[in-house]
Coordinates of C-alpha atoms in Angstrom, one line a residue:
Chain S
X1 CA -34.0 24.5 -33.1
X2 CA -36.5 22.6 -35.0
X3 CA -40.1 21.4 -34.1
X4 CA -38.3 17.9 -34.5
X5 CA -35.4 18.7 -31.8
X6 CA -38.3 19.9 -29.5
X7 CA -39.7 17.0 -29.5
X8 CA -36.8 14.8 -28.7
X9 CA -36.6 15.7 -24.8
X10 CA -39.7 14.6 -24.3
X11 CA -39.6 11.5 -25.7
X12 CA -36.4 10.7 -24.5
X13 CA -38.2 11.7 -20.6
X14 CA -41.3 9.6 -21.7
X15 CA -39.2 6.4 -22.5
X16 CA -37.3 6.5 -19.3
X17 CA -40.3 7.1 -17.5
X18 CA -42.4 4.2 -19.3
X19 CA -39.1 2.2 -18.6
X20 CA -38.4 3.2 -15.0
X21 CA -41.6 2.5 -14.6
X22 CA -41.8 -0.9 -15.9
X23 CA -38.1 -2.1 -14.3
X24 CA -39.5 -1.0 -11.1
X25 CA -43.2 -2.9 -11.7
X26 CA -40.9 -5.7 -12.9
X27 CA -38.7 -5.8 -9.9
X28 CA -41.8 -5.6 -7.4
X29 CA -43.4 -8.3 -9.2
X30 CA -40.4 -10.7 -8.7
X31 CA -39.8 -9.6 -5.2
X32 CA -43.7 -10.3 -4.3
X33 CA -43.7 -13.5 -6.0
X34 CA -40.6 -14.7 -3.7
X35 CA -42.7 -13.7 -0.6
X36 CA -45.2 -15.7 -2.0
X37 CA -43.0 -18.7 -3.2
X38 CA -41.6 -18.3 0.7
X39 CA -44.8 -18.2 1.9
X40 CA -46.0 -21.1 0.3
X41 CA -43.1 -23.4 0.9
X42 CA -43.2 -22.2 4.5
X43 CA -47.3 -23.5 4.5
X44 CA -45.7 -26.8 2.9
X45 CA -43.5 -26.9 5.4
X46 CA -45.7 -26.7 8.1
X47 CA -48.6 -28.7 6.7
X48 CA -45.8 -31.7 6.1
X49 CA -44.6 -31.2 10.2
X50 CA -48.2 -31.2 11.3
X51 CA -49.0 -34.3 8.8
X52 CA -45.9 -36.1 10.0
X53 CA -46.9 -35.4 13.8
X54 CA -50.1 -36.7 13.4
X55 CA -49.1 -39.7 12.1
X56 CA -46.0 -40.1 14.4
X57 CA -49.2 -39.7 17.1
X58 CA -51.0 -42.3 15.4
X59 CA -48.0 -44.8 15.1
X60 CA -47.4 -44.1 18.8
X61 CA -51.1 -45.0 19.4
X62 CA -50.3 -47.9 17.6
X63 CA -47.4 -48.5 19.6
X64 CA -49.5 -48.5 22.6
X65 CA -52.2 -50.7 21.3
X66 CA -49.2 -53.1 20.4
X67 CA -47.7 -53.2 24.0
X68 CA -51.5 -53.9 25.1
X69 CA -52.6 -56.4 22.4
X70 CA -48.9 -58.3 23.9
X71 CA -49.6 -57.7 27.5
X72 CA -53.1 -59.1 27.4
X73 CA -51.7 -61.8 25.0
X74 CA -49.2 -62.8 27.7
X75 CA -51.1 -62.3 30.9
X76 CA -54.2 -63.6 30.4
X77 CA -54.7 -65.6 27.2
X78 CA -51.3 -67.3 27.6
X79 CA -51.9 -68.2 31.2
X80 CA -55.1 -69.1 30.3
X81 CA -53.9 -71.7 27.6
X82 CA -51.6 -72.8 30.0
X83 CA -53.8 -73.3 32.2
X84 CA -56.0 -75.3 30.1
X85 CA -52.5 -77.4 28.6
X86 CA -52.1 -78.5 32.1
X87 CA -55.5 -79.2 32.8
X88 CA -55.3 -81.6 29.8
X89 CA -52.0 -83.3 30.6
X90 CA -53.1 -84.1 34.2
X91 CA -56.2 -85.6 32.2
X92 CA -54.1 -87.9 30.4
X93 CA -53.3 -89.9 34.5
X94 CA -57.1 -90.8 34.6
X95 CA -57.9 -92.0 31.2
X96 CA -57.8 -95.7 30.3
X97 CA -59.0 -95.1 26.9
X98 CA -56.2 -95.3 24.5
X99 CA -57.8 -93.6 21.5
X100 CA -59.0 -90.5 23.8
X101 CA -55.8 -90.2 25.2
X102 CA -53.9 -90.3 22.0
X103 CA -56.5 -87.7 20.9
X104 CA -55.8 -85.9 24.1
X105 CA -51.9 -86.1 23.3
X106 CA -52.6 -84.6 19.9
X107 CA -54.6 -81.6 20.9
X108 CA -52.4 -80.9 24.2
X109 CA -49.2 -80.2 21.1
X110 CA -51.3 -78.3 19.2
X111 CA -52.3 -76.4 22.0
X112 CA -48.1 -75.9 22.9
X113 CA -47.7 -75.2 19.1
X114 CA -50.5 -72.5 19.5
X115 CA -49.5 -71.1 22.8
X116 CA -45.8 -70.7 21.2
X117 CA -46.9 -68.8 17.8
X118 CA -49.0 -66.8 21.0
X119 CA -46.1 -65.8 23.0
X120 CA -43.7 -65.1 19.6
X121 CA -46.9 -62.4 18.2
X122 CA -46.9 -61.3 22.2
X123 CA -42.9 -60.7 22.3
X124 CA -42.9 -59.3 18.6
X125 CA -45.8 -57.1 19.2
X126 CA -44.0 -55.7 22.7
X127 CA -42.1 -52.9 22.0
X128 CA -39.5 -53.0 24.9
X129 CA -39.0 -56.7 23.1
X130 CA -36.4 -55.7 20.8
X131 CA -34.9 -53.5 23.7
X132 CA -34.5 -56.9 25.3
X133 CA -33.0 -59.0 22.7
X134 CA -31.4 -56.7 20.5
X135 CA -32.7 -56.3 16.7
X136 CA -30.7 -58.9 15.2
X137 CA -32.5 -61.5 17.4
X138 CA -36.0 -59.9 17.1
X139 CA -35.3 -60.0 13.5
X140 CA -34.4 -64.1 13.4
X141 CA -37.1 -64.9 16.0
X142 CA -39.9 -62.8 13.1
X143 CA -38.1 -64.7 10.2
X144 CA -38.2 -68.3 12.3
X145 CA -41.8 -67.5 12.8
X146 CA -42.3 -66.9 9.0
X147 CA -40.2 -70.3 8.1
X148 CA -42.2 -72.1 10.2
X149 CA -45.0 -71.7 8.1
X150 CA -43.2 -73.3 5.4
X151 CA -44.6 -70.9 2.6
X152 CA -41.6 -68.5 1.9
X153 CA -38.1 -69.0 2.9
X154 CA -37.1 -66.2 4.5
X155 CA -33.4 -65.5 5.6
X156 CA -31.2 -62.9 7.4
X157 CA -27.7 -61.8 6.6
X158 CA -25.5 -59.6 9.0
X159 CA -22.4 -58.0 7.0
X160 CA -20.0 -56.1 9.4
X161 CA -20.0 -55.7 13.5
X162 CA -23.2 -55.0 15.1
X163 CA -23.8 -52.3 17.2
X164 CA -26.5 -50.6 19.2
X165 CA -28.6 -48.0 17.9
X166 CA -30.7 -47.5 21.0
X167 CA -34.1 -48.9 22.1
X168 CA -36.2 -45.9 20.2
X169 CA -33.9 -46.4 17.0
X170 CA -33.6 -50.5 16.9
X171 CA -37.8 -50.4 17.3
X172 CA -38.5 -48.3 14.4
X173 CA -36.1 -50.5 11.7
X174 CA -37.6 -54.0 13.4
X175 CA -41.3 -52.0 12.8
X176 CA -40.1 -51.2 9.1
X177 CA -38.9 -54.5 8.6
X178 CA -42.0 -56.0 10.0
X179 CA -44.4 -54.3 7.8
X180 CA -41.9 -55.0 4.6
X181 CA -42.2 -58.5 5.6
X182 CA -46.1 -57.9 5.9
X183 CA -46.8 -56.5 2.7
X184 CA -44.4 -58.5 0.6
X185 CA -46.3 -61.7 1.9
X186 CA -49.7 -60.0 1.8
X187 CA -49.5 -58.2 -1.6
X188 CA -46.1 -60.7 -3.4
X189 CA -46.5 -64.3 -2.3
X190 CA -42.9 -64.5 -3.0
X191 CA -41.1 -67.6 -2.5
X192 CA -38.0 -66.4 -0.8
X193 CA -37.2 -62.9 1.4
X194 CA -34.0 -61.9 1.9
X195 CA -33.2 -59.3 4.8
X196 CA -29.2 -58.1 4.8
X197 CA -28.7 -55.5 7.8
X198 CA -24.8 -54.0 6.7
X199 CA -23.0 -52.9 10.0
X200 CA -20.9 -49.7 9.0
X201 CA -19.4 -47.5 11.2
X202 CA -21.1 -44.2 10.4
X203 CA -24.2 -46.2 9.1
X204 CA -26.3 -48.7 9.2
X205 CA -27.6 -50.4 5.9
X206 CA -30.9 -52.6 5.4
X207 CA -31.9 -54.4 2.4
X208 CA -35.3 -56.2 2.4
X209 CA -35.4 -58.5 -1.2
X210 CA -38.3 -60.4 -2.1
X211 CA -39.1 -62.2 -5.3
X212 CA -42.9 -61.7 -5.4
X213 CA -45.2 -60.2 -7.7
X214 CA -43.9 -56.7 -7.3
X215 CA -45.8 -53.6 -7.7
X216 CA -46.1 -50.1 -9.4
X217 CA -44.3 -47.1 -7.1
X218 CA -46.3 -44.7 -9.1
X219 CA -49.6 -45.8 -8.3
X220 CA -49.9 -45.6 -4.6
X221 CA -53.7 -46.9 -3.8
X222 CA -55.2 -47.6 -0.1
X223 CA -52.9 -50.3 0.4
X224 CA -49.7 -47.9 0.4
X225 CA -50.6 -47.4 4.2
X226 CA -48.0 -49.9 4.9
X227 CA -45.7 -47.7 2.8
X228 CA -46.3 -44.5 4.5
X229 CA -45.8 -45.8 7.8
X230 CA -42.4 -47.1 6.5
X231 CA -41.4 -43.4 5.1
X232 CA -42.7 -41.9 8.2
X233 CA -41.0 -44.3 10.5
X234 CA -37.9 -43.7 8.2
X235 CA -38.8 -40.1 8.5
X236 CA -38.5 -40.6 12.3
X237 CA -35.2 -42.2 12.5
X238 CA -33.7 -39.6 10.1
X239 CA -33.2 -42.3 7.7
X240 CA -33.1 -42.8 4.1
X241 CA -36.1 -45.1 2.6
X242 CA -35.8 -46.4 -1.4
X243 CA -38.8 -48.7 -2.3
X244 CA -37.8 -50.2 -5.4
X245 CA -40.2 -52.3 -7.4
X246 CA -41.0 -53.5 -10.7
X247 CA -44.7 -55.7 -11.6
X248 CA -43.7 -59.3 -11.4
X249 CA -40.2 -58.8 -10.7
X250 CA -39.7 -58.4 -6.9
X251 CA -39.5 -55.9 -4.6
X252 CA -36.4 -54.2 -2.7
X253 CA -36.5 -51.8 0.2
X254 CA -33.5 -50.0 1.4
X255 CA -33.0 -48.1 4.5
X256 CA -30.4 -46.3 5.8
X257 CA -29.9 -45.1 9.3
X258 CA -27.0 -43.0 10.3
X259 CA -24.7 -44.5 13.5
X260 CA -25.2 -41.5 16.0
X261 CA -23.4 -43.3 18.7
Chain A
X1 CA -25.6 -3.4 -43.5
X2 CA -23.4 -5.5 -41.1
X3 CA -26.0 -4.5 -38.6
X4 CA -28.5 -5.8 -40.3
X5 CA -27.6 -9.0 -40.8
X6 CA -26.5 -9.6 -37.3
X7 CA -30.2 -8.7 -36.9
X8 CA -31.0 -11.5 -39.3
X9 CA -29.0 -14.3 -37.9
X10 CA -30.3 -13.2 -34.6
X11 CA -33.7 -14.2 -35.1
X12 CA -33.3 -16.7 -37.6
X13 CA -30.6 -18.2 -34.5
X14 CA -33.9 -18.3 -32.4
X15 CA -36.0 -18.9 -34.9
X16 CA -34.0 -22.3 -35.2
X17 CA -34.3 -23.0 -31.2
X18 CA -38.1 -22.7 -31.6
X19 CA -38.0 -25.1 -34.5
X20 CA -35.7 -27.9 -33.4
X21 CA -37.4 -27.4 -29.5
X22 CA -40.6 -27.2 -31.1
X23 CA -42.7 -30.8 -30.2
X24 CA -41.6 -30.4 -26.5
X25 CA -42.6 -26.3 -26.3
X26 CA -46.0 -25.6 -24.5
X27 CA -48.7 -23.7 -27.0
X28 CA -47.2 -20.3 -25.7
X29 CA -43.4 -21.4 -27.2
X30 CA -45.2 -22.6 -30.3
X31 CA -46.7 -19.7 -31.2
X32 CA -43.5 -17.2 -30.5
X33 CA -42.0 -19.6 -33.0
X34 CA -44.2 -18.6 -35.6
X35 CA -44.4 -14.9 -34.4
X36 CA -40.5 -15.2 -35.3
X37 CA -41.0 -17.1 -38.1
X38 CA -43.1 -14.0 -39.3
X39 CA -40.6 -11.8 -38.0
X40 CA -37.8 -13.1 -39.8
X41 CA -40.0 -13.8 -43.1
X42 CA -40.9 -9.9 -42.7
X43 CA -37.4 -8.7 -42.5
X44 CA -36.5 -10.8 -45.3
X45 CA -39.0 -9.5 -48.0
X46 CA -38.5 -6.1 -46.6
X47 CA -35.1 -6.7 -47.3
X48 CA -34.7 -7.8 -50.4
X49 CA -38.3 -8.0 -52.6
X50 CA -39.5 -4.6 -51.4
X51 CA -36.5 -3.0 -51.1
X52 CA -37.3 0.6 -52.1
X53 CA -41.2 0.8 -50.8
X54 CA -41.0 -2.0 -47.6
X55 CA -43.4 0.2 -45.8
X56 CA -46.3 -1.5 -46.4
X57 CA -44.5 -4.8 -45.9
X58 CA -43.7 -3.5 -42.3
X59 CA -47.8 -2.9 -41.7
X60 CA -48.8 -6.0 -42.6
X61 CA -46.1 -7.6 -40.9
X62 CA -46.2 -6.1 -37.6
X63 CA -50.2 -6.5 -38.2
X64 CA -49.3 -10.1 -37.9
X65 CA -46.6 -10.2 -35.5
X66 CA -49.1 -7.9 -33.1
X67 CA -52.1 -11.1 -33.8
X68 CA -49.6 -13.5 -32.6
X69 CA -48.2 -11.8 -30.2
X70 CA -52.1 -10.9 -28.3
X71 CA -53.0 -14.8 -29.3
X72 CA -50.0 -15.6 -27.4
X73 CA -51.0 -13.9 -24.0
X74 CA -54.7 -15.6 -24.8
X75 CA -53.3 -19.2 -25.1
X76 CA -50.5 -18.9 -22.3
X77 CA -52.9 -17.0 -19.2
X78 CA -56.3 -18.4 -18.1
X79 CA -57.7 -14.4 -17.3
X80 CA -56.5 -13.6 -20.7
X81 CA -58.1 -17.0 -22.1
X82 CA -61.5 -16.8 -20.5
X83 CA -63.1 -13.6 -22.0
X84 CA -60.9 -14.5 -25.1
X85 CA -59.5 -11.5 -24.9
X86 CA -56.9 -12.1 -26.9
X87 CA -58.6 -13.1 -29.8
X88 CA -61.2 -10.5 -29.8
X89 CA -59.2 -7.8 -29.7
X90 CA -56.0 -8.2 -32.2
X91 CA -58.2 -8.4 -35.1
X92 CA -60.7 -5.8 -33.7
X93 CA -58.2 -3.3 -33.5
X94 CA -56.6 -3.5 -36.6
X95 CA -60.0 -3.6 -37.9
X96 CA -60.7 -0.7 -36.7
X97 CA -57.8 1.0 -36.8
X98 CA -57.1 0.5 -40.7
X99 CA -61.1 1.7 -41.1
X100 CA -60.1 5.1 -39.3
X101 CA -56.6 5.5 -41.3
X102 CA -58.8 5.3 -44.6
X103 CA -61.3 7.5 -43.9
X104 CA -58.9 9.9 -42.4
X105 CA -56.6 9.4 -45.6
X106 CA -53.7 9.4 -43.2
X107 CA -50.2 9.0 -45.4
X108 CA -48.5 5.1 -45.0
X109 CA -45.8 6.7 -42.7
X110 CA -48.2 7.9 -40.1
X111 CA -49.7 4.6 -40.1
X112 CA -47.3 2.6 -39.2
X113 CA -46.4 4.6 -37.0
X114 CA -50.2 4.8 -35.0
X115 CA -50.2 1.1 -35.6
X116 CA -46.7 0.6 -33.2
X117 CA -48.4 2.5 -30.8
X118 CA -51.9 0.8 -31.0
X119 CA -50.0 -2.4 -30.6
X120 CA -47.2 -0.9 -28.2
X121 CA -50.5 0.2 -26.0
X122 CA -52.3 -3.2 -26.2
X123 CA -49.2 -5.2 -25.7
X124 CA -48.2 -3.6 -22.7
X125 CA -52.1 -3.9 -21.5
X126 CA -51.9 -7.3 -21.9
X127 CA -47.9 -7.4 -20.1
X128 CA -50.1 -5.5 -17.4
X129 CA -52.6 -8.5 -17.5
X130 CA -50.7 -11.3 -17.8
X131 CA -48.8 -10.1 -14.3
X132 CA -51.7 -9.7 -12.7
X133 CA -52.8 -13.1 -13.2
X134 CA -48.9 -14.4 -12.6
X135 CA -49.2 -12.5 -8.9
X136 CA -52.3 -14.1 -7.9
X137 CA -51.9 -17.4 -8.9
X138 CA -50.5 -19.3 -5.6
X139 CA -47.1 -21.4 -7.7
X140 CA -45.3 -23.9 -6.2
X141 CA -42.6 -22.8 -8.6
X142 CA -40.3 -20.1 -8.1
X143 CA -41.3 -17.3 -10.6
X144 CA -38.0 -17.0 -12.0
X145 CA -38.6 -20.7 -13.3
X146 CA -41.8 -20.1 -15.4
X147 CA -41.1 -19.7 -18.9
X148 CA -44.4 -17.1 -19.3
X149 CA -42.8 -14.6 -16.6
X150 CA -39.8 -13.9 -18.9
X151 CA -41.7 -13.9 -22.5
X152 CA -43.8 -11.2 -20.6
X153 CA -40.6 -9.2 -18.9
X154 CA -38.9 -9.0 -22.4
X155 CA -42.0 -8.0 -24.4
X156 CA -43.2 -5.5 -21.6
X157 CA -39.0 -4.0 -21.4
X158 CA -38.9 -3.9 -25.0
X159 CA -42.1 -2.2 -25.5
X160 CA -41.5 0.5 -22.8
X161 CA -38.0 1.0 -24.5
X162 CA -39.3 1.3 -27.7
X163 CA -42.8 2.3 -27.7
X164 CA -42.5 6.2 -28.1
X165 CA -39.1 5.6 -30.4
X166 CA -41.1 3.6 -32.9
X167 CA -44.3 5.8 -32.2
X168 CA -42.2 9.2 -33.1
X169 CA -40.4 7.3 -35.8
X170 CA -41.3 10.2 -38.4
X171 CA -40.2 12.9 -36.8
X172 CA -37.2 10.9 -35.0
X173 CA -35.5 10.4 -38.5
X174 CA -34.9 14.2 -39.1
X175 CA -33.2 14.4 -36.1
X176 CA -29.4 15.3 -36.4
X177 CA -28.3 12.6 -34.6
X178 CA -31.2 10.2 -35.2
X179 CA -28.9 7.1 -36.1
X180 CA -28.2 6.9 -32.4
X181 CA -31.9 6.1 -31.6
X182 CA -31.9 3.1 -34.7
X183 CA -28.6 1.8 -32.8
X184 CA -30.5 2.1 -29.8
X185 CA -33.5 0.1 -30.8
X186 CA -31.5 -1.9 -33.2
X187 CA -29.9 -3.0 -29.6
X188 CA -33.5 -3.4 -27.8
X189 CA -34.6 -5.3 -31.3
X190 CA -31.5 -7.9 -31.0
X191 CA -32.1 -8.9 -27.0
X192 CA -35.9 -9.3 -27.8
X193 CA -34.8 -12.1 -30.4
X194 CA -32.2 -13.4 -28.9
X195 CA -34.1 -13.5 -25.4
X196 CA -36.8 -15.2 -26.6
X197 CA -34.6 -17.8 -28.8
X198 CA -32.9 -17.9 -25.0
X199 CA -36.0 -18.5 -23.6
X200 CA -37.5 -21.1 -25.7
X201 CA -34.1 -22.5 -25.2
X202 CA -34.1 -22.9 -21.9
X203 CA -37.5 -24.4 -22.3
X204 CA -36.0 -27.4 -23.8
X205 CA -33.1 -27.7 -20.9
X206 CA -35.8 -28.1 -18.4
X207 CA -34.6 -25.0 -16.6
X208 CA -38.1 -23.4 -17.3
X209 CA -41.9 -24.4 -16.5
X210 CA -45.2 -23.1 -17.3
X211 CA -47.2 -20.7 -15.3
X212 CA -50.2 -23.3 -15.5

């Protein structure tokens, strides 16, 4: 046996051992870095729920602010105004004077327009108010509202046979729909929005169009508040949210909400 | 012969990849094209031009290929990057190295085969390295995703497969059965090609990130 054939064993045990050696580091390697892929999806996880909680907390906050914002509306400025709106109309028996009375007349409608827009911000603002009336009506009394003002025409369309969703449900999509409405008149000016709610079934499709000045859904800056409200509400509902928008060419929301009923 | 050529179109198969894919690859992919570019250019002369004394076209080469390799690590990990590591010690070493072998007056066989296992001990120093800095960096990624992981896994598996084969290479070749070992390493040679033209592959399908 040569000095040559000697050597050959212990080679061959010194590559199996360098390679044994590196499989095994190899292995460990990829079976830490799982754990710590786990572990870091897990803190993702958790840092989303407790993000999301907070801000269902705050939109329940909000909620509540709503509900008393509409309940002080209704009970005490309303009456208030009503109170004054009589006052004014049993005025109008003891004047002789026709120029303050027509002045009188004047200011007693505005005063009935006022108290009106009032008591629509106080009902829309109420959250058992779409309980009450059902969506689809919450919806057209919000878009008669927006009409009124003569600035954008804004329109509903209701494909298929409505259904309820419950109270909890048929709040968050008027909520959604409310701050779509907001921001497309805040941030678009457009001239016309179009709002399609599409009865199926299993589901319940919304599509909120408006012809405005659109925006980038890559650059999300303070104002995409609005928008993440609208996720987490969709969030919420267990709903599908697509915000589709292009500069200068409109905007279109779509929700989905699945029929659990 | 056959064997060699399969060897050939094996590299110059992923030597391709890296070319076509080569705008879109991150500096690491870049840089393995050229080290297989070197490879393949090596092969060729050693081949053909040099064909009865290719020793000293396989030193120079794997000289090279061993730069490229150690720039690679530098460019591709930030602990590897910061202290320059890479850079310093490729050309150090063979500095060094090649000083020592001409003082010594080693023969041309025993240097190539000291410089395999200078560069088989760097390289798997810097695999060592390079996983270190993979296991501590917090990735949203899942590390079977990152292009760098499996550059380093082949290098590091073909360097412990090969590294005391290449580094006993002398006194391998008057062994009886010696041709066993070159199919052996000719084997190892073939997936380290073809993985990395697989790799840089990938890189353009989007199935692979980077580390960073």
């Amino acid at each position: 046996m040569g000095p040559q054939n000697n050597i050959l064993p212990i080679i061959l045990l010194s590559t199996s051992i360098l390679f044994l050696f590196s499989t095994s580091l190899v292995l460990f390697f990829v079976v830490q870095k799982r754990k710590q892929y786990k572990h870091v999806i897990e803190k993702e996880r958790l840092e989303n729920a407790f993000k999301n909680q907070l801000l269902q907390t705050e939109l329940e906050v909000q909620e509540q602010a709503f509900k008393y914002m509409s309940e002080e509306i209704h009970d005490n400025i309303l009456q208030g105004m009503g109170s004054i709106k009589l006052q004014l109309h049993s005025i109008l028996y003891d004047i002789r004077d026709e120029d303050l009375k027509n002045k009188i007349t004047d200011s007693n409608d505005l005063l009935g327009k006022a108290i009106n827009n009032l008591r629509n911000l106080s009902h829309s603002l109420n959250n058992s108010y779409v309980a009450n009336v059902g969506l689809i009506e919450a919806i057209e009394k919000e878009i008669s509202y927006i009409n009124s003002t003569k600035q954008t025409k804004c329109s509903l369309r209701v494909k298929g046979n409505d259904y309820n969703l419950g109270a909890e449900k048929e709040l968050l999509i008027f909520r959604i729909i409310q701050e779509a409405i907001s921001n497309a008149l805040k941030h678009g000016k457009p001239r016309s929005i179009d709002i399609a709610l599409i009865y199926r079934p299993e589901k319940l499709n919304i599509k909120i169009k408006d012809d405005g000045a659109g925006f980038d859904t890559s650059i999300r800056n303070s104002d995409g508040i609005g928008l993440n409200n609208m996720s987490v509400r969709a969030k919420m509902l267990n709903g599908k949210l697509d915000i589709q928008s292009v500069k200068n060419s409109g905007t279109s929301i779509y929700l989905e909400v699945a029929n659990d009923k | 012969m056959i064997y060699k050529y399969i060897y050939l179109s094996i590299i110059s198969i992923s030597l391709v990849i890296g070319i076509v894919n080569y705008r879109i690859l991150n500096i690491g992919g870049k840089i393995l094209t050229a080290y297989l570019l070197s490879v393949l250019t090596t092969e060729i002369l050693a081949l053909i031009v040099f064909k009865t004394d290719n020793l000293l076209v396989y030193i120079t080469g794997c000289s090279f290929q061993y730069a490229l390799v150690l720039f690679y690590f530098n460019e591709s990990f930030s602990n590897i990057k910061k202290r320059n590591l890479g850079l310093i010690t490729a050309p150090l070493s063979i500095f060094i190295f090649f000083i020592i072998t001409h003082f010594k007056g080693i023969p041309t066989r025993k240097i190539y085969e000291y410089l395999i296992l200078m560069e088989g001990f760097f390289i798997i120093s810097f695999c060592l390295m390079a996983y270190y800095y993979l296991l501590v960096k917090d990735m949203s990624t899942q590390i079977l995703r990152v292009f760098d992981f499996w550059i380093v896994s082949l290098l590091f598996l073909f360097w412990s497969l090969s590294y005391f084969y290449w580094g006993f290479s002398g006194i391998i070749f008057h062994y009886k059965y010696h041709y066993v070992i070159y199919y052996f390493i000719w084997v190892v040679n073939c997936i380290l090609y073809g993985g990395i033209g697989y790799i840089l592959y990938s890189y353009k399908k989007g199935k692979l990130g980077t580390a960073e």
